[in-house]
């Protein structure tokens, strides 16, 4: 799978409306056949930083995503609200789902 994490620094006047601003882009991306997940969160210690964790089935699905019309529109929608260029990690990893964290394994209840 293609695993991507992006950190977005959002200008103060756009922070409260960020998730609404990216709602259409989020919905369209989640509807892509090759999208495994597309999840937003907000940094605990920086209210101006939003973090996107996303994954795509394979390189082809990732390419279809970045060449889509909703991707282009989404970038344009985000651009004016950003205070700096987003930071990204984009890597290919085996599998198509999250693994369990063995160090915090919770036993099944009977």
N, CA, C and O atoms as a printed pandas DataFrame, in Angstrom:
     atom_number atom_name residue_name chain_id  residue_number  x_coord  y_coord  z_coord
0              1         N          UNK        A               1    0.846   -1.182    0.000
1              2        CA          UNK        A               1    0.000    0.000    0.000
2              3         C          UNK        A               1    0.884    1.235    0.000
3              4         O          UNK        A               1    2.043    1.189    0.412
4              5         N          UNK        A               2    0.320    2.332   -0.466
5              6        CA          UNK        A               2    0.984    3.629   -0.396
6              7         C          UNK        A               2    0.461    4.301    0.877
7              8         O          UNK        A               2   -0.742    4.524    1.020
8              9         N          UNK        A               3    1.364    4.617    1.787
9             10        CA          UNK        A               3    1.010    5.223    3.072
10            11         C          UNK        A               3    1.549    6.646    3.089
11            12         O          UNK        A               3    2.731    6.878    2.837
12            13         N          UNK        A               4    0.669    7.593    3.389
13            14        CA          UNK        A               4    1.021    9.017    3.313
14            15         C          UNK        A               4    0.566    9.724    4.582
15            16         O          UNK        A               4   -0.548    9.515    5.064
16            17         N          UNK        A               5    1.443   10.560    5.111
17            18        CA          UNK        A               5    1.092   11.452    6.207
18            19         C          UNK        A               5    1.500   12.860    5.800
19            20         O          UNK        A               5    2.626   13.084    5.355
20            21         N          UNK        A               6    0.575   13.811    5.956
21            22        CA          UNK        A               6    0.854   15.193    5.575
22            23         C          UNK        A               6    0.498   16.103    6.746
23            24         O          UNK        A               6   -0.557   15.958    7.364
24            25         N          UNK        A               7    1.406   17.055    7.044
25            26        CA          UNK        A               7    1.145   18.056    8.078
26            27         C          UNK        A               7    0.881   19.391    7.402
27            28         O          UNK        A               7    1.705   19.886    6.633
28            29         N          UNK        A               8   -0.278   19.967    7.699
29            30        CA          UNK        A               8   -0.703   21.240    7.130
30            31         C          UNK        A               8   -0.687   22.316    8.212
31            32         O          UNK        A               8   -1.331   22.152    9.248
32            33         N          UNK        A               9    0.029   23.396    7.994
33            34        CA          UNK        A               9   -0.006   24.558    8.892
34            35         C          UNK        A               9   -1.033   25.533    8.313
35            36         O          UNK        A               9   -0.883   26.024    7.194
36            37         N          UNK        A              10   -2.068   25.799    9.092
37            38        CA          UNK        A              10   -3.195   26.608    8.629
38            39         C          UNK        A              10   -3.167   27.985    9.291
39            40         O          UNK        A              10   -2.945   28.102   10.496
40            41         N          UNK        A              11   -3.394   29.008    8.496
41            42        CA          UNK        A              11   -3.413   30.388    9.010
42            43         C          UNK        A              11   -4.535   30.534   10.040
43            44         O          UNK        A              11   -5.584   29.902    9.911
44            45         N          UNK        A              12   -4.315   31.363   11.057
45            46        CA          UNK        A              12   -5.281   31.482   12.163
46            47         C          UNK        A              12   -6.719   31.725   11.731
47            48         O          UNK        A              12   -7.634   31.144   12.314
48            49         N          UNK        A              13   -6.943   32.551   10.743
49            50        CA          UNK        A              13   -8.302   32.884   10.337
50            51         C          UNK        A              13   -9.031   31.728    9.631
51            52         O          UNK        A              13  -10.238   31.809    9.403
52            53         N          UNK        A              14   -8.316   30.669    9.291
53            54        CA          UNK        A              14   -8.916   29.520    8.617
54            55         C          UNK        A              14   -8.968   28.265    9.483
55            56         O          UNK        A              14   -9.516   27.250    9.052
56            57         N          UNK        A              15   -8.425   28.307   10.666
57            58        CA          UNK        A              15   -8.316   27.110   11.504
58            59         C          UNK        A              15   -9.666   26.500   11.864
59            60         O          UNK        A              15   -9.853   25.291   11.724
60            61         N          UNK        A              16  -10.595   27.309   12.321
61            62        CA          UNK        A              16  -11.884   26.773   12.759
62            63         C          UNK        A              16  -12.695   26.180   11.608
63            64         O          UNK        A              16  -13.525   25.297   11.828
64            65         N          UNK        A              17  -12.465   26.650   10.398
65            66        CA          UNK        A              17  -13.223   26.167    9.255
66            67         C          UNK        A              17  -12.473   25.187    8.365
67            68         O          UNK        A              17  -12.955   24.823    7.293
68            69         N          UNK        A              18  -11.293   24.759    8.806
69            70        CA          UNK        A              18  -10.464   23.896    7.957
70            71         C          UNK        A              18  -11.179   22.607    7.529
71            72         O          UNK        A              18  -11.188   22.270    6.345
72            73         N          UNK        A              19  -11.765   21.901    8.467
73            74        CA          UNK        A              19  -12.397   20.618    8.124
74            75         C          UNK        A              19  -13.584   20.813    7.184
75            76         O          UNK        A              19  -13.842   19.962    6.332
76            77         N          UNK        A              20  -14.297   21.903    7.328
77            78        CA          UNK        A              20  -15.375   22.210    6.379
78            79         C          UNK        A              20  -14.798   22.542    5.008
79            80         O          UNK        A              20  -15.356   22.148    3.984
80            81         N          UNK        A              21  -13.702   23.252    4.990
81            82        CA          UNK        A              21  -13.034   23.633    3.742
82            83         C          UNK        A              21  -12.621   22.398    2.940
83            84         O          UNK        A              21  -12.736   22.387    1.714
84            85         N          UNK        A              22  -12.143   21.366    3.622
85            86        CA          UNK        A              22  -11.643   20.161    2.932
86            87         C          UNK        A              22  -12.680   19.032    2.880
87            88         O          UNK        A              22  -12.355   17.916    2.476
88            89         N          UNK        A              23  -13.913   19.313    3.283
89            90        CA          UNK        A              23  -14.941   18.276    3.359
90            91         C          UNK        A              23  -15.229   17.622    2.003
91            92         O          UNK        A              23  -15.295   16.396    1.924
92            93         N          UNK        A              24  -15.399   18.394    0.960
93            94        CA          UNK        A              24  -15.694   17.839   -0.363
94            95         C          UNK        A              24  -14.522   16.977   -0.857
95            96         O          UNK        A              24  -14.726   15.881   -1.378
96            97         N          UNK        A              25  -13.312   17.478   -0.689
97            98        CA          UNK        A              25  -12.111   16.740   -1.069
98            99         C          UNK        A              25  -12.014   15.430   -0.290
99           100         O          UNK        A              25  -11.697   14.386   -0.860
100          101         N          UNK        A              26  -12.285   15.488    0.998
101          102        CA          UNK        A              26  -12.242   14.299    1.848
102          103         C          UNK        A              26  -13.269   13.271    1.390
103          104         O          UNK        A              26  -12.945   12.094    1.232
104          105         N          UNK        A              27  -14.479   13.702    1.183
105          106        CA          UNK        A              27  -15.559   12.800    0.767
106          107         C          UNK        A              27  -15.233   12.139   -0.578
107          108         O          UNK        A              27  -15.406   10.931   -0.737
108          109         N          UNK        A              28  -14.756   12.943   -1.550
109          110        CA          UNK        A              28  -14.434   12.404   -2.875
110          111         C          UNK        A              28  -13.272   11.415   -2.808
111          112         O          UNK        A              28  -13.285   10.394   -3.495
112          113         N          UNK        A              29  -12.275   11.714   -1.988
113          114        CA          UNK        A              29  -11.127   10.808   -1.870
114          115         C          UNK        A              29  -11.537    9.506   -1.206
115          116         O          UNK        A              29  -11.124    8.433   -1.646
116          117         N          UNK        A              30  -12.333    9.580   -0.166
117          118        CA          UNK        A              30  -12.791    8.358    0.504
118          119         C          UNK        A              30  -13.624    7.472   -0.426
119          120         O          UNK        A              30  -13.699    6.259   -0.227
120          121         N          UNK        A              31  -14.242    8.071   -1.429
121          122        CA          UNK        A              31  -15.067    7.307   -2.370
122          123         C          UNK        A              31  -14.243    6.640   -3.474
123          124         O          UNK        A              31  -14.782    5.830   -4.229
124          125         N          UNK        A              32  -12.972    6.955   -3.583
125          126        CA          UNK        A              32  -12.119    6.344   -4.605
126          127         C          UNK        A              32  -11.987    4.850   -4.335
127          128         O          UNK        A              32  -11.838    4.431   -3.187
128          129         N          UNK        A              33  -12.041    4.059   -5.387
129          130        CA          UNK        A              33  -11.953    2.605   -5.243
130          131         C          UNK        A              33  -10.655    2.162   -4.572
131          132         O          UNK        A              33  -10.658    1.184   -3.824
132          133         N          UNK        A              34   -9.560    2.851   -4.820
133          134        CA          UNK        A              34   -8.269    2.448   -4.277
134          135         C          UNK        A              34   -7.907    3.068   -2.946
135          136         O          UNK        A              34   -6.826    2.804   -2.419
136          137         N          UNK        A              35   -8.795    3.898   -2.381
137          138        CA          UNK        A              35   -8.493    4.530   -1.095
138          139         C          UNK        A              35   -8.795    3.567    0.046
139          140         O          UNK        A              35   -9.886    3.000    0.118
140          141         N          UNK        A              36   -7.824    3.385    0.932
141          142        CA          UNK        A              36   -8.009    2.518    2.097
142          143         C          UNK        A              36   -8.479    3.313    3.304
143          144         O          UNK        A              36   -9.343    2.848    4.049
144          145         N          UNK        A              37   -7.929    4.498    3.511
145          146        CA          UNK        A              37   -8.416    5.415    4.536
146          147         C          UNK        A              37   -7.890    6.805    4.263
147          148         O          UNK        A              37   -6.898    6.992    3.558
148          149         N          UNK        A              38   -8.581    7.779    4.842
149          150        CA          UNK        A              38   -8.276    9.193    4.651
150          151         C          UNK        A              38   -8.787    9.883    5.904
151          152         O          UNK        A              38   -9.979   10.173    6.009
152          153         N          UNK        A              39   -7.892   10.151    6.863
153          154        CA          UNK        A              39   -8.301   10.597    8.202
154          155         C          UNK        A              39   -7.577   11.876    8.620
155          156         O          UNK        A              39   -6.353   11.972    8.535
156          157         N          UNK        A              40   -8.353   12.845    9.067
157          158        CA          UNK        A              40   -7.820   14.113    9.557
158          159         C          UNK        A              40   -7.746   14.115   11.076
159          160         O          UNK        A              40   -8.591   13.523   11.748
160          161         N          UNK        A              41   -6.739   14.777   11.608
161          162        CA          UNK        A              41   -6.678   15.054   13.043
162          163         C          UNK        A              41   -6.007   16.412   13.216
163          164         O          UNK        A              41   -5.475   16.992   12.269
164          165         N          UNK        A              42   -6.048   16.897   14.447
165          166        CA          UNK        A              42   -5.457   18.194   14.760
166          167         C          UNK        A              42   -4.395   17.985   15.821
167          168         O          UNK        A              42   -4.606   17.249   16.784
168          169         N          UNK        A              43   -3.256   18.633   15.643
169          170        CA          UNK        A              43   -2.168   18.493   16.601
170          171         C          UNK        A              43   -2.611   18.983   17.984
171          172         O          UNK        A              43   -3.250   20.029   18.100
172          173         N          UNK        A              44   -2.279   18.244   19.003
173          174        CA          UNK        A              44   -2.665   18.586   20.373
174          175         C          UNK        A              44   -1.981   19.865   20.843
175          176         O          UNK        A              44   -2.598   20.682   21.526
176          177         N          UNK        A              45   -0.717   20.044   20.485
177          178        CA          UNK        A              45    0.041   21.189   20.984
178          179         C          UNK        A              45    0.135   22.360   20.003
179          180         O          UNK        A              45    0.809   23.350   20.289
180          181         N          UNK        A              46   -0.532   22.259   18.851
181          182        CA          UNK        A              46   -0.520   23.346   17.876
182          183         C          UNK        A              46   -1.864   23.381   17.156
183          184         O          UNK        A              46   -2.084   22.598   16.231
184          185         N          UNK        A              47   -2.770   24.276   17.562
185          186        CA          UNK        A              47   -4.104   24.319   16.968
186          187         C          UNK        A              47   -4.108   24.706   15.486
187          188         O          UNK        A              47   -5.138   24.598   14.819
188          189         N          UNK        A              48   -2.969   25.152   14.974
189          190        CA          UNK        A              48   -2.872   25.517   13.573
190          191         C          UNK        A              48   -2.336   24.402   12.694
191          192         O          UNK        A              48   -2.152   24.589   11.491
192          193         N          UNK        A              49   -2.082   23.228   13.295
193          194        CA          UNK        A              49   -1.547   22.128   12.503
194          195         C          UNK        A              49   -2.569   20.997   12.394
195          196         O          UNK        A              49   -3.036   20.461   13.399
196          197         N          UNK        A              50   -2.902   20.652   11.155
197          198        CA          UNK        A              50   -3.785   19.531   10.885
198          199         C          UNK        A              50   -2.952   18.431   10.238
199          200         O          UNK        A              50   -2.068   18.700    9.424
200          201         N          UNK        A              51   -3.248   17.191   10.612
201          202        CA          UNK        A              51   -2.491   16.047   10.119
202          203         C          UNK        A              51   -3.433   15.131    9.352
203          204         O          UNK        A              51   -4.498   14.757    9.842
204          205         N          UNK        A              52   -3.024   14.779    8.152
205          206        CA          UNK        A              52   -3.785   13.870    7.305
206          207         C          UNK        A              52   -3.019   12.561    7.207
207          208         O          UNK        A              52   -1.843   12.545    6.844
208          209         N          UNK        A              53   -3.691   11.467    7.532
209          210        CA          UNK        A              53   -3.129   10.125    7.373
210          211         C          UNK        A              53   -3.994    9.429    6.335
211          212         O          UNK        A              53   -5.202    9.274    6.509
212          213         N          UNK        A              54   -3.350    9.012    5.252
213          214        CA          UNK        A              54   -4.103    8.408    4.163
214          215         C          UNK        A              54   -3.348    7.210    3.601
215          216         O          UNK        A              54   -2.129    7.110    3.739
216          217         N          UNK        A              55   -4.077    6.313    2.973
217          218        CA          UNK        A              55   -3.455    5.150    2.348
218          219         C          UNK        A              55   -4.242    4.765    1.105
219          220         O          UNK        A              55   -5.461    4.922    1.031
220          221         N          UNK        A              56   -3.497    4.257    0.136
221          222        CA          UNK        A              56   -4.070    3.792   -1.119
222          223         C          UNK        A              56   -3.598    2.374   -1.390
223          224         O          UNK        A              56   -2.479    2.005   -1.032
224          225         N          UNK        A              57   -4.434    1.597   -2.010
225          226        CA          UNK        A              57   -4.190    0.179   -2.245
226          227         C          UNK        A              57   -2.819   -0.090   -2.873
227          228         O          UNK        A              57   -2.116   -1.012   -2.457
228          229         N          UNK        A              58   -2.439    0.711   -3.870
229          230        CA          UNK        A              58   -1.172    0.495   -4.572
230          231         C          UNK        A              58   -0.784    1.781   -5.305
231          232         O          UNK        A              58   -1.484    2.790   -5.226
232          233         N          UNK        A              59    0.347    1.724   -6.021
233          234        CA          UNK        A              59    0.844    2.910   -6.722
234          235         C          UNK        A              59   -0.158    3.415   -7.763
235          236         O          UNK        A              59   -0.310    4.622   -7.950
236          237         N          UNK        A              60   -0.831    2.497   -8.429
237          238        CA          UNK        A              60   -1.820    2.923   -9.433
238          239         C          UNK        A              60   -2.954    3.717   -8.774
239          240         O          UNK        A              60   -3.373    4.749   -9.300
240          241         N          UNK        A              61   -3.444    3.247   -7.643
241          242        CA          UNK        A              61   -4.510    3.968   -6.933
242          243         C          UNK        A              61   -4.023    5.340   -6.482
243          244         O          UNK        A              61   -4.771    6.316   -6.530
244          245         N          UNK        A              62   -2.765    5.412   -6.044
245          246        CA          UNK        A              62   -2.191    6.699   -5.657
246          247         C          UNK        A              62   -2.098    7.659   -6.827
247          248         O          UNK        A              62   -2.375    8.850   -6.692
248          249         N          UNK        A              63   -1.702    7.125   -7.989
249          250        CA          UNK        A              63   -1.613    7.947   -9.193
250          251         C          UNK        A              63   -2.993    8.432   -9.631
251          252         O          UNK        A              63   -3.154    9.589  -10.019
252          253         N          UNK        A              64   -3.977    7.556   -9.568
253          254        CA          UNK        A              64   -5.343    7.962   -9.924
254          255         C          UNK        A              64   -5.822    9.075   -9.000
255          256         O          UNK        A              64   -6.528    9.987   -9.430
256          257         N          UNK        A              65   -5.437    8.998   -7.734
257          258        CA          UNK        A              65   -5.824   10.037   -6.774
258          259         C          UNK        A              65   -5.230   11.391   -7.159
259          260         O          UNK        A              65   -5.956   12.379   -7.267
260          261         N          UNK        A              66   -3.915   11.438   -7.366
261          262        CA          UNK        A              66   -3.267   12.731   -7.619
262          263         C          UNK        A              66   -3.549   13.298   -9.006
263          264         O          UNK        A              66   -3.242   14.461   -9.267
264          265         N          UNK        A              67   -4.126   12.497   -9.896
265          266        CA          UNK        A              67   -4.492   13.021  -11.214
266          267         C          UNK        A              67   -5.988   13.304  -11.325
267          268         O          UNK        A              67   -6.474   13.676  -12.393
268          269         N          UNK        A              68   -6.714   13.129  -10.227
269          270        CA          UNK        A              68   -8.164   13.352  -10.253
270          271         C          UNK        A              68   -8.508   14.841  -10.217
271          272         O          UNK        A              68   -7.730   15.670   -9.745
272          273         N          UNK        A              69   -9.672   15.142  -10.720
273          274        CA          UNK        A              69  -10.161   16.525  -10.691
274          275         C          UNK        A              69  -10.389   16.988   -9.252
275          276         O          UNK        A              69  -10.087   18.135   -8.924
276          277         N          UNK        A              70  -10.915   16.116   -8.390
277          278        CA          UNK        A              70  -11.160   16.552   -7.007
278          279         C          UNK        A              70   -9.848   16.807   -6.263
279          280         O          UNK        A              70   -9.822   17.625   -5.343
280          281         N          UNK        A              71   -8.761   16.132   -6.635
281          282        CA          UNK        A              71   -7.460   16.418   -6.029
282          283         C          UNK        A              71   -7.016   17.831   -6.424
283          284         O          UNK        A              71   -6.599   18.612   -5.569
284          285         N          UNK        A              72   -7.104   18.153   -7.698
285          286        CA          UNK        A              72   -6.719   19.485   -8.167
286          287         C          UNK        A              72   -7.547   20.570   -7.471
287          288         O          UNK        A              72   -7.005   21.567   -6.996
288          289         N          UNK        A              73   -8.867   20.363   -7.418
289          290        CA          UNK        A              73   -9.736   21.344   -6.752
290          291         C          UNK        A              73   -9.422   21.438   -5.262
291          292         O          UNK        A              73   -9.431   22.525   -4.684
292          293         N          UNK        A              74   -9.143   20.291   -4.647
293          294        CA          UNK        A              74   -8.820   20.285   -3.227
294          295         C          UNK        A              74   -7.575   21.097   -2.919
295          296         O          UNK        A              74   -7.551   21.851   -1.946
296          297         N          UNK        A              75   -6.537   20.951   -3.741
297          298        CA          UNK        A              75   -5.316   21.724   -3.533
298          299         C          UNK        A              75   -5.588   23.221   -3.624
299          300         O          UNK        A              75   -5.098   24.002   -2.809
300          301         N          UNK        A              76   -6.370   23.609   -4.616
301          302        CA          UNK        A              76   -6.689   25.029   -4.775
302          303         C          UNK        A              76   -7.499   25.553   -3.589
303          304         O          UNK        A              76   -7.305   26.688   -3.156
304          305         N          UNK        A              77   -8.394   24.738   -3.071
305          306        CA          UNK        A              77   -9.198   25.133   -1.916
306          307         C          UNK        A              77   -8.312   25.320   -0.679
307          308         O          UNK        A              77   -8.530   26.233    0.116
308          309         N          UNK        A              78   -7.323   24.456   -0.529
309          310        CA          UNK        A              78   -6.435   24.521    0.640
310          311         C          UNK        A              78   -5.430   25.663    0.560
311          312         O          UNK        A              78   -5.119   26.286    1.575
312          313         N          UNK        A              79   -4.924   25.943   -0.625
313          314        CA          UNK        A              79   -3.774   26.827   -0.810
314          315         C          UNK        A              79   -3.888   28.160   -0.059
315          316         O          UNK        A              79   -2.955   28.542    0.648
316          317         N          UNK        A              80   -4.987   28.859   -0.195
317          318        CA          UNK        A              80   -5.098   30.188    0.422
318          319         C          UNK        A              80   -5.134   30.136    1.947
319          320         O          UNK        A              80   -4.864   31.141    2.604
320          321         N          UNK        A              81   -5.462   28.985    2.512
321          322        CA          UNK        A              81   -5.572   28.868    3.968
322          323         C          UNK        A              81   -4.256   28.454    4.641
323          324         O          UNK        A              81   -4.160   28.460    5.869
324          325         N          UNK        A              82   -3.262   28.101    3.856
325          326        CA          UNK        A              82   -2.018   27.589    4.420
326          327         C          UNK        A              82   -1.017   28.689    4.724
327          328         O          UNK        A              82   -0.920   29.678    3.997
328          329         N          UNK        A              83   -0.274   28.505    5.811
329          330        CA          UNK        A              83    0.765   29.468    6.177
330          331         C          UNK        A              83    2.143   29.022    5.719
331          332         O          UNK        A              83    3.081   29.820    5.724
332          333         N          UNK        A              84    2.284   27.753    5.319
333          334        CA          UNK        A              84    3.550   27.254    4.781
334          335         C          UNK        A              84    3.277   26.020    3.932
335          336         O          UNK        A              84    2.184   25.454    3.969
336          337         N          UNK        A              85    4.273   25.615    3.175
337          338        CA          UNK        A              85    4.168   24.412    2.350
338          339         C          UNK        A              85    4.009   23.194    3.258
339          340         O          UNK        A              85    4.794   23.020    4.190
340          341         N          UNK        A              86    3.014   22.352    3.005
341          342        CA          UNK        A              86    2.821   21.163    3.838
342          343         C          UNK        A              86    4.045   20.243    3.803
343          344         O          UNK        A              86    4.794   20.207    2.827
344          345         N          UNK        A              87    4.220   19.507    4.894
345          346        CA          UNK        A              87    5.296   18.516    5.007
346          347         C          UNK        A              87    4.673   17.136    4.837
347          348         O          UNK        A              87    3.595   16.870    5.368
348          349         N          UNK        A              88    5.353   16.251    4.094
349          350        CA          UNK        A              88    4.765   14.968    3.718
350          351         C          UNK        A              88    5.756   13.826    3.884
351          352         O          UNK        A              88    6.958   13.985    3.675
352          353         N          UNK        A              89    5.226   12.680    4.260
353          354        CA          UNK        A              89    5.934   11.411    4.191
354          355         C          UNK        A              89    5.075   10.524    3.301
355          356         O          UNK        A              89    3.883   10.349    3.553
356          357         N          UNK        A              90    5.681    9.969    2.266
357          358        CA          UNK        A              90    4.988    9.131    1.301
358          359         C          UNK        A              90    5.849    7.893    1.094
359          360         O          UNK        A              90    6.966    7.994    0.589
360          361         N          UNK        A              91    5.344    6.735    1.478
361          362        CA          UNK        A              91    6.131    5.518    1.369
362          363         C          UNK        A              91    5.253    4.330    1.021
363          364         O          UNK        A              91    4.040    4.351    1.232
364          365         N          UNK        A              92    5.872    3.310    0.494
365          366        CA          UNK        A              92    5.149    2.085    0.192
366          367         C          UNK        A              92    5.460    1.071    1.288
367          368         O          UNK        A              92    6.620    0.865    1.646
368          369         N          UNK        A              93    4.419    0.443    1.813
369          370        CA          UNK        A              93    4.583   -0.567    2.860
370          371         C          UNK        A              93    3.751   -1.793    2.496
371          372         O          UNK        A              93    2.747   -1.677    1.793
372          373         N          UNK        A              94    4.167   -2.971    2.975
373          374        CA          UNK        A              94    3.390   -4.176    2.672
374          375         C          UNK        A              94    2.044   -4.161    3.388
375          376         O          UNK        A              94    1.899   -3.553    4.449
376          377         N          UNK        A              95    1.072   -4.830    2.801
377          378        CA          UNK        A              95   -0.241   -4.967    3.432
378          379         C          UNK        A              95   -1.227   -3.930    2.951
379          380         O          UNK        A              95   -0.912   -3.080    2.119
380          381         N          UNK        A              96   -2.442   -4.018    3.499
381          382        CA          UNK        A              96   -3.508   -3.068    3.154
382          383         C          UNK        A              96   -4.307   -2.647    4.374
383          384         O          UNK        A              96   -5.424   -2.148    4.241
384          385         N          UNK        A              97   -3.746   -2.842    5.567
385          386        CA          UNK        A              97   -4.460   -2.465    6.784
386          387         C          UNK        A              97   -3.451   -2.174    7.881
387          388         O          UNK        A              97   -2.260   -2.449    7.737
388          389         N          UNK        A              98   -3.940   -1.615    8.976
389          390        CA          UNK        A              98   -3.114   -1.349   10.144
390          391         C          UNK        A              98   -2.729   -2.669   10.806
391          392         O          UNK        A              98   -3.531   -3.602   10.841
392          393         N          UNK        A              99   -1.519   -2.752   11.325
393          394        CA          UNK        A              99   -1.089   -3.900   12.128
394          395         C          UNK        A              99   -1.440   -3.620   13.582
395          396         O          UNK        A              99   -1.670   -2.472   13.961
396          397         N          UNK        A             100   -1.479   -4.659   14.386
397          398        CA          UNK        A             100   -1.717   -4.508   15.824
398          399         C          UNK        A             100   -0.396   -4.210   16.523
399          400         O          UNK        A             100    0.640   -4.758   16.148
400          401         N          UNK        A             101   -0.424   -3.346   17.534
401          402        CA          UNK        A             101    0.768   -2.994   18.296
402          403         C          UNK        A             101    0.969   -4.014   19.410
403          404         O          UNK        A             101    0.263   -3.997   20.419
404          405         N          UNK        A             102    1.926   -4.887   19.218
405          406        CA          UNK        A             102    2.168   -5.981   20.164
406          407         C          UNK        A             102    2.523   -5.517   21.566
407          408         O          UNK        A             102    2.177   -6.180   22.544
408          409         N          UNK        A             103    3.211   -4.381   21.676
409          410        CA          UNK        A             103    3.621   -3.880   22.991
410          411         C          UNK        A             103    2.434   -3.468   23.864
411          412         O          UNK        A             103    2.573   -3.360   25.082
412          413         N          UNK        A             104    1.287   -3.242   23.261
413          414        CA          UNK        A             104    0.084   -2.871   24.013
414          415         C          UNK        A             104   -1.053   -3.839   23.731
415          416         O          UNK        A             104   -2.217   -3.442   23.677
416          417         N          UNK        A             105   -0.720   -5.086   23.556
417          418        CA          UNK        A             105   -1.726   -6.095   23.251
418          419         C          UNK        A             105   -2.736   -6.214   24.407
419          420         O          UNK        A             105   -2.362   -6.361   25.571
420          421         N          UNK        A             106   -3.985   -6.145   24.057
421          422        CA          UNK        A             106   -5.074   -6.253   25.039
422          423         C          UNK        A             106   -5.677   -7.644   24.891
423          424         O          UNK        A             106   -6.147   -8.004   23.811
424          425         N          UNK        A             107   -5.668   -8.439   25.980
425          426        CA          UNK        A             107   -6.224   -9.796   25.889
426          427         C          UNK        A             107   -7.724   -9.749   25.632
427          428         O          UNK        A             107   -8.432   -8.857   26.099
428          429         N          UNK        A             108   -8.179  -10.733   24.880
429          430        CA          UNK        A             108   -9.623  -10.851   24.614
430          431         C          UNK        A             108  -10.347  -11.178   25.915
431          432         O          UNK        A             108   -9.840  -11.934   26.743
432          433         N          UNK        A             109  -11.517  -10.612   26.086
433          434        CA          UNK        A             109  -12.317  -10.900   27.288
434          435         C          UNK        A             109  -13.218  -12.092   27.006
435          436         O          UNK        A             109  -13.781  -12.202   25.918
436          437         N          UNK        A             110  -13.357  -12.987   27.983
437          438        CA          UNK        A             110  -14.191  -14.184   27.773
438          439         C          UNK        A             110  -15.666  -13.851   27.670
439          440         O          UNK        A             110  -16.490  -14.748   27.494
